[in-house]
Amino acid sequence: MSYSSKYRTHHCNELGSEHIGQNVRLSGWVNSSRNLGGLVFIDLRDREGITQLFIDPETSPQLAAKAREIREEWVLAVAGTVRPRPQEMVNSSRKTGAIELELSELEILNRAKAMPYHLEDPSSSEDLRLKYRYLDMRRSGLLENLKLRHKISKVIREVLDENGFIEVETPILSKSTPEGARDYLVPSRVHQGSFYALPQAPQQYKQLLMVGGVEKYFQFARCFRDEDLRADRQPEFTQVDLEMSFVEPEQVMDIVEQLLCAVVKNIKQINVPCPFPRLSWKEAMHKYGSDKPDLRFALELQDISGIFKHSQFKAFSAALEQGGLIKALKAEGQAQKCSRKVLDQFTETARLYGAKGLVWLKVEADMSLSGSAAKFISPEEQRELLEQLQARGGDLILIVADAWKTACESLGRVRLQLAEFAGLINQNEINFLWVQEFPLLDWDEESQRFVAVHHPFTSPLDEDLQLLQSKPAEVRAKAYDVVLNGVELGGGSIRIHRPELQAQMFKSLGISDQEAKLLFGHILEAFSYGAPPHGGLAIGLDRLVMLLAGAKSIREVIAFPKTTKASCLMSNSPSAVSPAQLEELGLSLETEEGLSDQILDTKSH
RNA sequence: GGGGUUGUAGCGCAAUUGGUUAGAGCAUCGCCCUGUCACGGCGAAGGCUGCGGGUUCGAGUCCCGUCAAUCCCGCCA
């Protein structure tokens, strides 16, 4: 790579002993400067690395005088001769540590104010780093994460290109639809009172591309959802979105496996086993209490309802009477390590996810049980319990008795917490799996109707079709999620391509023909002109990069992320707009705060 | 919408049961320094303790509210 320009002939991580004697030019930022009164050392930094500059006041008094005023993060262009450092002054921790550049020219390209915080201090607060994101990039690991993201994107593009996928962009100004997340709305000036919505996903467009005969589509799609945020959720995020025609789940899963294997191979030099293991949703819930189980460790949940059919323990009998069940988790050899305090934390977790409580039992050396509810468990039940769980002295048993979903999910969360506490998780492992056969519909108490678990275009499993009218809750979908280390990385489905079935689906969702026409008319019409069978999937790129970067939050892999209240600390968005702008859009604000904000706003048109 | 944590100098922190004038380090500014690499030495300046109430003779410290950041629940097809 040639860097030659008036600013530089090399970058700052390039020069070594082989360049000694050469005249070179470098540009970059002052990482630090050390003025010893006589000798002056400056560490010059660019994207690639750091080179030490050297000025001897005896040979270059003017340069030394100029260098005296130089401060951190000033921008310099320099020229000089590469020379070896004295033997004992070699800095072996730096690639360019064997040499230094003795300056003959020094140009100050730009000065810099004192930094608002110490750029290399990892403990500096995140809001400052967000406010000065452009400074954060200079020295924290952020730039490395952006490079990693670029590399991952490149591999994904290559694999999809090699497999005949065509990258197509779809509109950002899109149409609001019910179902799913809250939309970000964009008011229309030309059509006052009407709004675009920013896409939650390019779902409908990509299906229309299939109707259009594209057959294999992909896109790095920016998606927008106006919901409350988390460490792994931003209001706008990127999906690797893909869709294929004339396929069944197998073909979609196959290409995604190829894609993810290539990424991991390229980034981590690890060959992950392919194809990925597959679990049905029901199995995942039963065994691991999660629809995105972390399989880096075993710890399977067990159904122990059978043992307690005639239990005298009210917590157990009540759950069973109400049609629930009793699930247990056995932690080998953890009885000693788990103090009362730790067990209380587990209990709190179980409660947080809806369980009424958590029963813990310690298996003593003599195989007797001790713990919160041991006295309510008969000797016969104790014997059966130990036998079913194959428990040994020193084991810890955690039990939740509740409705099926609550019991599974709450104990599933305890399972994760326990694994972390007991150090069962190998942080270097990359563990992919598929979860399939999700339910198609879910009863929503709030709206008193069925809602689509995935989205309303998801096809039911062929063998469950006949249940759609009679037992909608039991219909499984041709949907699949790819899970990495307990994180939902992506999901997709085979879509409904026949208008009759789509109409039936809308009916199940309580969407009238009229509504369907109004909201989805264009896609229904498109399907009436010969839609091919099709399906696809979307991968959360931010989450993928986060996991491979070992980052704790997707903010660390996004150049300019927003806070948990969806504001940008750097640009101060969102912000008020001028009355003139509102007027053009035919909008007026209701709140007084809104009005006063407008008056404060200085933007003029 | 709900719960937890945090908020003291530009930055990261300290300040005893509520008790004099809120401290030292880094950064900044000034002076000194010829082999540093987080250079070092001497000195100076720097504060509405997030904001608003309250309790008290007295509040950085206790109470209530509020704002912001963050983590989680709900929510996120």
XYZ file of C-alpha atoms (C1' of nucleotides) in Angstrom:
682
model
C 0.000 0.000 0.000
C 1.459 3.342 -1.002
C 0.881 6.277 1.266
C 2.951 8.759 -0.662
C 1.518 12.244 -0.580
C 2.698 15.640 0.479
C 1.774 14.582 4.002
C 3.385 11.192 4.235
C 5.505 8.535 2.635
C 4.843 5.940 5.345
C 2.383 5.346 8.126
C 3.289 5.382 11.800
C 3.512 1.621 12.286
C 5.721 0.941 9.321
C 9.268 2.047 9.961
C 11.881 -0.326 11.315
C 15.594 -1.059 11.220
C 15.391 -1.731 7.469
C 14.528 1.934 6.884
C 17.539 3.363 8.733
C 19.079 6.242 6.843
C 15.995 6.921 4.722
C 14.336 10.317 4.535
C 10.636 9.913 5.225
C 7.541 11.941 5.911
C 4.871 11.154 8.524
C 1.617 12.777 9.551
C -0.585 12.168 12.518
C -1.610 13.199 15.998
C 0.617 13.853 18.996
C 0.064 10.869 21.248
C 2.387 12.334 23.852
C 5.396 14.602 23.966
C 8.304 14.497 26.372
C 10.390 17.582 26.587
C 13.514 16.937 28.594
C 14.612 20.525 28.398
C 17.250 19.653 25.893
C 16.035 16.587 24.013
C 12.467 16.494 22.748
C 10.558 13.265 22.083
C 7.173 13.197 20.400
C 5.087 10.065 19.903
C 3.257 10.549 16.622
C 0.163 8.417 16.121
C -1.948 7.590 13.105
C -4.510 4.873 12.439
C -1.861 2.202 12.152
C 0.454 2.880 15.076
C 2.980 5.105 16.799
C 6.447 6.341 15.829
C 8.799 8.264 18.107
C 10.051 11.563 16.755
C 13.301 13.030 18.042
C 14.598 16.582 18.068
C 18.106 17.537 19.152
C 18.192 21.237 20.109
C 21.892 21.500 19.380
C 21.467 20.608 15.714
C 17.967 22.070 15.238
C 17.278 24.863 17.745
C 14.321 26.251 15.742
C 12.570 22.884 15.659
C 13.149 22.482 19.389
C 11.621 25.880 20.070
C 8.591 25.011 17.935
C 8.229 21.655 19.632
C 8.096 23.270 23.065
C 4.539 24.473 22.508
C 3.246 21.209 21.056
C 0.484 19.556 23.064
C -1.430 16.294 23.041
C -3.561 15.599 19.962
C -2.146 18.371 17.831
C -1.902 17.378 14.184
C 1.597 17.353 12.709
C 3.297 16.701 9.405
C 7.004 15.931 9.820
C 9.990 14.937 7.754
C 13.279 13.488 8.885
C 15.768 10.673 8.828
C 15.162 7.241 10.275
C 17.877 6.347 12.751
C 18.450 3.567 15.226
C 17.884 4.182 18.894
C 20.756 3.597 21.294
C 20.771 -0.109 22.169
C 19.445 0.279 25.706
C 16.722 2.698 24.556
C 14.922 0.243 22.264
C 11.225 -0.017 23.140
C 10.346 -3.631 22.526
C 6.661 -3.174 23.294
C 6.199 -1.166 20.131
C 6.619 -2.344 16.549
C 8.586 0.778 15.627
C 10.510 0.717 18.911
C 13.924 0.043 17.395
C 14.084 3.340 15.545
C 13.178 6.989 15.846
C 12.756 9.750 13.343
C 15.231 12.606 13.696
C 13.298 15.584 12.416
C 14.423 18.040 9.788
C 10.974 19.577 9.255
C 8.024 20.069 11.550
C 4.738 21.546 10.410
C 1.848 22.087 12.773
C -1.214 21.255 10.669
C -3.683 21.913 13.449
C -3.794 22.682 17.132
C -6.131 21.032 19.599
C -7.783 22.212 22.766
C -7.048 20.283 25.921
C -8.884 16.977 25.770
C -12.144 16.875 27.753
C -11.066 13.568 29.298
C -8.098 11.262 29.226
C -8.553 9.429 25.932
C -6.838 6.258 26.993
C -8.485 5.968 30.391
C -10.727 2.924 30.203
C -12.619 4.095 33.284
C -13.811 7.340 31.723
C -17.566 7.600 31.773
C -19.536 6.384 28.820
C -21.589 9.555 28.403
C -18.426 11.606 27.931
C -17.122 9.081 25.457
C -20.443 9.274 23.591
C -20.421 13.053 23.583
C -16.900 13.087 22.170
C -17.282 9.957 20.077
C -14.780 11.248 17.494
C -12.134 11.460 20.204
C -13.102 8.093 21.623
C -12.317 6.549 18.257
C -8.746 7.767 18.313
C -7.438 5.649 21.126
C -9.980 3.294 22.676
C -10.723 -0.070 21.143
C -13.586 1.446 19.188
C -11.641 1.751 15.948
C -10.584 -1.881 16.263
C -14.246 -2.843 16.612
C -15.147 -0.815 13.531
C -12.366 -2.549 11.594
C -13.700 -5.901 12.795
C -17.202 -4.935 11.708
C -15.902 -3.981 8.281
C -14.114 -7.313 7.966
C -17.200 -9.281 8.979
C -19.373 -7.345 6.526
C -16.868 -8.034 3.777
C -16.890 -11.795 4.397
C -20.692 -11.816 4.421
C -20.847 -9.942 1.113
C -18.351 -12.311 -0.469
C -20.144 -15.485 0.638
C -23.531 -14.209 -0.493
C -22.129 -12.959 -3.777
C -20.470 -16.323 -4.445
C -23.835 -17.973 -3.853
C -25.665 -15.844 -6.374
C -27.281 -13.308 -4.052
C -27.983 -9.823 -5.373
C -27.631 -6.839 -3.027
C -30.681 -4.611 -3.372
C -31.534 -1.472 -1.418
C -35.096 -0.948 -0.236
C -36.769 2.286 0.872
C -36.208 3.892 4.240
C -39.337 5.982 3.839
C -41.838 3.227 4.160
C -45.373 2.418 5.274
C -46.624 2.047 8.817
C -48.219 -1.308 9.557
C -49.776 -2.702 12.702
C -48.199 -5.755 14.366
C -44.745 -5.654 15.772
C -42.786 -2.796 17.204
C -43.783 0.837 17.472
C -42.910 2.694 14.278
C -40.768 5.764 13.896
C -42.940 8.112 11.869
C -41.927 10.738 9.330
C -44.525 13.370 8.502
C -45.140 14.114 4.848
C -45.056 17.737 3.720
C -46.704 17.022 0.391
C -49.408 14.868 1.915
C -50.208 16.726 5.098
C -51.567 14.506 7.823
C -49.963 11.441 6.305
C -46.843 9.739 7.564
C -44.137 7.464 6.347
C -42.766 4.905 8.746
C -39.117 3.953 8.959
C -38.853 0.212 8.339
C -38.713 -2.126 11.335
C -37.289 -4.537 8.774
C -37.497 -4.618 4.971
C -39.878 -7.576 5.314
C -42.493 -6.710 2.726
C -40.051 -5.276 0.211
C -37.933 -8.387 0.207
C -40.968 -10.559 -0.349
C -41.977 -8.302 -3.227
C -38.479 -8.736 -4.660
C -39.205 -12.459 -4.708
C -42.456 -11.847 -6.563
C -40.323 -9.772 -8.916
C -38.132 -12.739 -9.685
C -34.930 -11.663 -7.913
C -34.760 -15.174 -6.396
C -31.810 -14.465 -4.127
C -31.635 -11.100 -2.378
C -29.601 -9.656 0.433
C -29.048 -6.271 2.029
C -27.280 -4.674 4.969
C -30.567 -3.188 6.072
C -30.898 -0.405 8.607
C -33.930 -1.100 10.779
C -35.783 1.199 13.166
C -37.910 0.324 16.189
C -39.294 2.830 18.640
C -39.150 0.638 21.730
C -37.272 0.859 25.019
C -33.597 0.021 24.710
C -31.133 -2.387 26.273
C -27.427 -3.136 26.134
C -28.071 -5.158 22.981
C -30.799 -2.957 21.477
C -30.515 0.369 19.661
C -33.352 2.348 18.071
C -31.653 1.873 14.741
C -29.625 -1.209 14.008
C -28.379 -3.251 11.085
C -29.628 -6.565 9.851
C -28.056 -8.769 7.255
C -31.340 -9.397 5.520
C -31.731 -12.154 2.970
C -34.514 -13.885 1.068
C -34.628 -16.805 -1.376
C -37.223 -18.236 -3.752
C -38.135 -21.894 -4.290
C -36.677 -22.992 -0.972
C -37.604 -24.839 2.172
C -36.065 -24.062 5.584
C -33.121 -26.365 4.812
C -31.760 -24.176 2.036
C -32.031 -20.976 4.067
C -30.385 -22.576 7.067
C -27.661 -23.974 4.868
C -26.639 -20.614 3.433
C -26.735 -18.987 6.881
C -24.512 -21.738 8.259
C -22.055 -21.206 5.417
C -22.111 -17.501 6.102
C -21.548 -17.712 9.839
C -18.917 -20.443 9.530
C -17.008 -18.308 7.043
C -17.183 -15.303 9.344
C -15.954 -17.202 12.393
C -13.235 -18.934 10.369
C -12.063 -15.611 9.001
C -12.206 -13.650 12.237
C -11.339 -16.249 14.873
C -9.593 -18.921 12.801
C -12.014 -21.429 14.288
C -13.852 -24.120 12.341
C -17.247 -24.376 13.994
C -19.095 -27.659 13.535
C -21.504 -27.429 10.630
C -24.436 -28.023 10.298
C -25.432 -26.458 13.590
C -27.356 -28.541 16.117
C -31.119 -28.136 15.934
C -33.691 -28.003 18.665
C -37.414 -27.609 18.478
C -38.770 -24.637 20.384
C -40.543 -26.995 22.739
C -37.405 -28.984 23.421
C -35.417 -25.796 24.001
C -37.980 -24.563 26.483
C -38.234 -27.919 28.235
C -34.536 -28.612 28.515
C -33.093 -25.139 28.894
C -36.010 -22.877 29.751
C -35.271 -20.538 26.873
C -36.021 -20.130 23.181
C -32.386 -19.075 22.781
C -30.521 -21.509 24.998
C -26.849 -21.189 25.758
C -25.427 -24.641 25.041
C -21.868 -23.897 26.059
C -22.762 -25.818 29.193
C -25.219 -28.661 29.860
C -27.301 -28.147 33.035
C -30.594 -29.491 31.726
C -33.908 -28.776 33.361
C -35.870 -31.843 34.387
C -39.578 -32.377 34.880
C -40.053 -33.868 38.335
C -43.833 -33.430 38.493
C -44.359 -37.215 38.568
C -42.596 -37.553 41.907
C -44.804 -35.032 43.639
C -48.261 -36.133 42.459
C -49.380 -36.572 46.050
C -47.118 -33.981 47.637
C -48.066 -32.465 50.969
C -46.032 -29.382 50.063
C -48.551 -26.735 49.080
C -46.280 -24.884 46.671
C -45.927 -28.105 44.668
C -49.474 -29.427 44.904
C -51.006 -26.058 44.043
C -48.921 -25.734 40.876
C -49.902 -29.229 39.745
C -53.574 -28.695 40.526
C -53.555 -25.589 38.336
C -52.171 -27.560 35.430
C -48.591 -26.470 35.941
C -45.529 -28.544 36.557
C -42.425 -28.866 38.697
C -39.034 -28.398 37.126
C -35.649 -29.037 38.671
C -32.077 -28.139 37.979
C -29.208 -30.137 39.439
C -25.903 -28.364 39.994
C -23.202 -30.929 40.581
C -21.034 -30.216 43.596
C -22.365 -26.684 44.074
C -24.002 -27.188 47.483
C -20.984 -25.926 49.394
C -20.183 -22.972 47.142
C -23.678 -21.553 47.078
C -24.080 -19.495 50.210
C -27.439 -18.350 51.475
C -26.771 -15.029 49.823
C -26.171 -16.620 46.430
C -29.283 -18.768 46.790
C -31.258 -15.644 47.607
C -30.001 -14.120 44.379
C -31.162 -17.163 42.449
C -34.542 -16.881 44.138
C -34.746 -13.239 43.221
C -34.011 -14.100 39.581
C -36.731 -16.758 39.545
C -39.203 -14.255 40.988
C -38.145 -11.583 38.493
C -39.242 -13.898 35.713
C -42.575 -14.642 37.253
C -42.001 -17.657 39.516
C -43.618 -17.547 42.922
C -40.425 -18.807 44.463
C -37.432 -21.072 44.202
C -36.952 -24.174 46.296
C -33.362 -25.149 46.939
C -32.155 -28.422 48.364
C -28.655 -29.465 49.277
C -27.710 -33.116 49.052
C -25.714 -33.971 52.151
C -22.923 -36.535 52.274
C -25.313 -39.108 53.740
C -27.732 -38.418 50.858
C -30.219 -36.641 53.097
C -31.657 -33.346 51.899
C -31.380 -30.018 53.633
C -32.703 -26.658 52.623
C -35.653 -24.378 52.426
C -38.329 -27.016 51.869
C -36.653 -30.282 52.802
C -39.050 -30.909 55.661
C -42.050 -30.838 53.309
C -40.667 -33.611 51.154
C -41.426 -37.164 52.227
C -38.640 -39.769 52.439
C -40.177 -41.574 49.474
C -40.201 -38.390 47.399
C -36.629 -37.648 48.443
C -35.534 -41.082 47.316
C -37.262 -40.736 43.933
C -35.925 -37.241 43.437
C -32.326 -38.267 44.065
C -32.779 -41.225 41.784
C -34.310 -39.299 38.890
C -31.705 -36.564 39.073
C -28.929 -39.070 39.776
C -27.822 -36.721 42.500
C -24.804 -37.258 44.697
C -23.594 -35.779 47.949
C -22.630 -32.126 47.513
C -25.084 -31.464 44.697
C -27.494 -28.566 44.755
C -31.045 -28.941 43.500
C -33.104 -25.928 42.459
C -36.828 -26.316 41.897
C -39.605 -24.148 40.499
C -43.252 -25.194 40.564
C -45.461 -23.067 38.372
C -47.352 -22.801 35.101
C -45.405 -24.470 32.273
C -44.027 -21.342 30.651
C -43.229 -19.577 33.921
C -41.556 -22.650 35.404
C -39.407 -23.188 32.318
C -38.427 -19.573 31.761
C -37.692 -18.653 35.362
C -35.634 -21.771 36.019
C -33.981 -21.210 32.642
C -32.798 -17.817 33.885
C -31.552 -19.359 37.100
C -29.703 -21.886 34.924
C -27.808 -19.044 33.223
C -27.014 -17.341 36.503
C -25.851 -20.591 38.046
C -23.589 -21.346 35.081
C -21.988 -17.966 35.386
C -21.610 -18.269 39.152
C -20.121 -21.757 38.904
C -17.810 -20.746 36.056
C -19.231 -23.335 33.667
C -19.018 -21.064 30.641
C -16.035 -21.278 28.317
C -15.777 -17.693 27.119
C -13.821 -18.678 24.017
C -16.370 -21.144 22.737
C -18.493 -20.270 19.715
C -21.698 -22.256 20.039
C -24.298 -21.956 17.295
C -27.618 -23.731 17.158
C -30.975 -23.548 15.449
C -34.280 -23.341 17.244
C -37.179 -24.414 15.017
C -40.872 -25.116 15.111
C -41.842 -22.004 16.988
C -45.522 -21.563 17.675
C -47.156 -19.577 14.882
C -49.503 -17.621 17.115
C -49.535 -16.389 20.665
C -52.578 -15.293 22.649
C -52.259 -11.672 23.704
C -54.113 -10.932 26.929
C -53.949 -7.203 26.440
C -55.682 -7.083 23.054
C -57.610 -10.342 23.601
C -56.541 -11.815 20.279
C -53.868 -13.940 18.683
C -50.727 -12.179 17.522
C -48.069 -13.537 15.196
C -45.061 -14.822 17.112
C -42.785 -14.113 14.155
C -44.768 -11.968 11.720
C -48.076 -12.332 9.869
C -46.468 -13.651 6.668
C -44.932 -16.691 8.342
C -46.054 -20.006 6.916
C -47.440 -22.714 9.200
C -45.897 -26.165 9.115
C -47.694 -28.195 6.434
C -48.780 -30.884 8.902
C -50.275 -28.285 11.264
C -52.315 -26.460 8.611
C -55.552 -28.176 9.529
C -55.238 -26.894 13.123
C -55.270 -23.243 12.112
C -59.023 -22.935 12.637
C -59.563 -25.422 15.448
C -56.486 -25.096 17.659
C -54.582 -21.993 16.552
C -52.314 -22.014 19.616
C -50.940 -25.427 18.623
C -49.939 -24.538 15.088
C -46.185 -24.524 14.568
C -44.461 -22.184 12.136
C -41.881 -22.792 9.456
C -39.679 -20.459 11.423
C -36.123 -20.813 12.646
C -33.867 -18.749 14.892
C -30.114 -18.977 14.867
C -28.653 -18.659 18.364
C -25.055 -17.901 19.307
C -23.949 -18.432 22.917
C -27.444 -17.805 24.242
C -28.044 -14.711 22.132
C -30.712 -14.596 19.448
C -28.583 -13.720 16.488
C -31.150 -13.953 13.763
C -34.435 -15.413 12.720
C -36.452 -16.145 9.688
C -39.146 -18.226 8.162
C -40.678 -19.625 5.043
C -43.401 -17.171 4.037
C -46.940 -17.682 2.965
C -47.037 -17.331 -0.832
C -50.668 -18.245 -1.519
C -53.208 -15.434 -1.063
C -55.875 -17.828 0.325
C -53.621 -18.941 3.167
C -52.542 -15.370 3.824
C -56.201 -14.358 4.088
C -56.774 -17.195 6.532
C -53.805 -16.032 8.560
C -55.135 -12.485 8.773
C -58.428 -13.925 9.916
C -56.695 -15.824 12.709
C -55.010 -12.591 13.742
C -58.361 -10.834 13.913
C -57.525 -8.588 10.985
C -60.626 -8.019 8.847
C -60.593 -8.276 5.062
C -61.056 -4.549 4.899
C -58.148 -3.812 7.240
C -55.950 -6.314 5.459
C -56.699 -4.617 2.157
C -55.929 -1.192 3.577
C -52.715 -2.173 5.346
C -51.339 -4.986 3.199
C -53.285 -4.523 -0.040
C -50.178 -4.084 -2.156
C -48.541 -7.283 -0.961
C -51.766 -9.288 -1.217
C -52.224 -8.068 -4.744
C -48.620 -8.924 -5.570
C -49.162 -12.452 -4.278
C -52.104 -12.825 -6.626
C -49.806 -12.494 -9.643
C -47.817 -15.678 -9.141
C -45.661 -15.430 -6.038
C -43.010 -18.133 -5.787
C -42.581 -20.078 -2.561
C -39.960 -18.148 -0.653
C -38.332 -17.625 2.673
C -35.409 -15.937 4.293
C -33.782 -14.741 7.447
C -32.176 -11.705 9.015
C -29.044 -11.667 11.168
C -28.457 -8.944 13.717
C -25.122 -7.625 12.492
C -24.510 -5.465 15.570
C -24.994 -8.434 17.881
C -22.797 -10.668 15.746
C -19.973 -8.139 15.792
C -20.495 -7.534 19.511
C -20.148 -11.232 20.309
C -17.087 -11.693 18.120
C -15.504 -8.534 19.534
C -16.197 -9.719 23.064
C -18.016 -6.440 23.701
C -20.587 -6.012 26.457
C -22.875 -3.697 24.526
C -23.692 -3.130 20.866
C -22.830 0.531 21.491
C -19.193 -0.580 21.347
C -19.500 -1.763 17.757
C -21.547 1.157 16.406
C -19.748 4.325 15.360
C -22.363 6.741 16.677
C -24.778 4.970 19.014
C -27.636 6.427 21.001
C -28.272 6.297 24.746
C -30.907 4.137 26.437
C -33.323 7.063 26.067
C -32.585 7.093 22.328
C -30.775 10.412 22.275
C -27.442 11.189 20.683
C -25.174 12.918 23.205
C -22.879 14.165 20.465
C -25.400 15.905 18.229
C -28.098 16.392 20.871
C -30.732 14.699 18.802
C -33.637 14.509 18.918
C -34.238 18.242 19.185
C -36.994 20.785 18.724
C -37.669 22.197 15.276
C -38.725 25.657 14.233
C -42.405 26.671 14.084
C -41.918 27.198 10.350
C -40.874 23.593 9.866
C -43.898 22.367 11.809
C -46.191 24.601 9.868
C -44.919 23.259 6.558
C -45.780 19.792 7.756
C -49.177 20.814 9.050
C -48.220 19.847 12.590
C -48.777 21.632 15.888
C -47.554 20.679 19.330
C -49.866 20.173 22.267
C -47.546 20.631 25.222
C -46.330 23.921 26.576
C -42.820 22.510 26.925
C -42.939 21.782 23.250
C -43.830 25.357 22.484
C -41.121 26.837 24.675
C -38.597 24.460 23.105
C -39.590 25.810 19.738
C -38.964 29.362 20.818
C -35.527 28.379 22.116
C -34.721 26.743 18.834
C -32.449 28.951 16.788
C -32.760 27.164 13.468
C -34.037 29.565 10.823
C -35.297 28.963 7.333
C -44.871 2.396 32.615
C -41.864 -0.140 36.855
C -37.286 -1.570 39.796
C -31.784 -1.252 40.825
C -26.994 1.456 40.470
C -24.385 6.055 39.697
C -23.917 11.618 39.803
C -18.184 15.886 44.298
C -12.557 20.460 40.160
C -11.786 19.580 32.815
C -11.123 13.802 34.059
C -11.093 9.460 37.321
C -11.648 9.514 42.642
C -11.432 10.836 48.434
C -13.962 13.361 52.393
C -14.823 9.202 59.679
C -21.592 8.970 63.700
C -24.302 14.876 59.978
C -19.401 19.043 62.387
C -14.217 24.174 61.013
C -11.861 26.806 55.085
C -14.562 19.909 50.485
C -8.807 17.033 49.479
C -4.642 14.558 46.757
C -3.559 12.537 41.623
C -3.937 13.273 36.159
C -4.939 17.216 32.712
C -4.299 22.868 32.286
C -0.924 27.324 33.037
C 4.266 29.106 34.610
C 9.488 27.864 35.668
C 13.526 23.996 35.556
C 15.485 19.494 33.198
C 20.188 15.972 27.209
C 17.721 9.414 26.299
C 12.497 9.843 27.436
C 8.557 6.444 26.103
C 2.182 7.329 31.477
C 9.615 11.174 31.614
C 10.871 13.779 36.053
C 11.181 18.264 39.667
C 9.122 23.016 41.752
C 4.942 26.313 41.789
C -0.042 28.323 40.452
C -4.952 28.308 39.167
C -9.150 25.392 39.295
C -15.756 23.720 43.197
C -23.577 26.191 42.832
C -20.952 18.581 45.662
C -26.511 17.125 38.756
C -30.978 20.342 39.794
C -35.272 21.789 43.297
C -37.370 21.330 47.994
C -37.240 19.508 53.204
C -35.224 17.885 58.242
C -31.303 20.120 61.430
C -27.834 24.932 65.341
C -25.216 22.734 61.090
C -26.184 18.607 54.923
C -21.469 16.406 49.861
C -23.397 13.015 53.786
C -30.297 12.062 56.062
C -35.544 12.501 53.609
C -38.818 13.789 49.251
C -39.065 15.186 44.213
C -36.700 15.820 39.556
C -32.996 15.331 35.505
C -29.179 12.492 33.120
C -26.235 8.038 32.260
C -26.475 2.811 32.906
C -28.475 -2.349 34.022
C -32.963 -5.081 34.230
C -38.694 -6.155 33.998
C -42.705 -4.854 30.790
C -42.121 -3.820 25.583
C -38.990 -5.223 21.211
C -43.911 -9.443 14.889
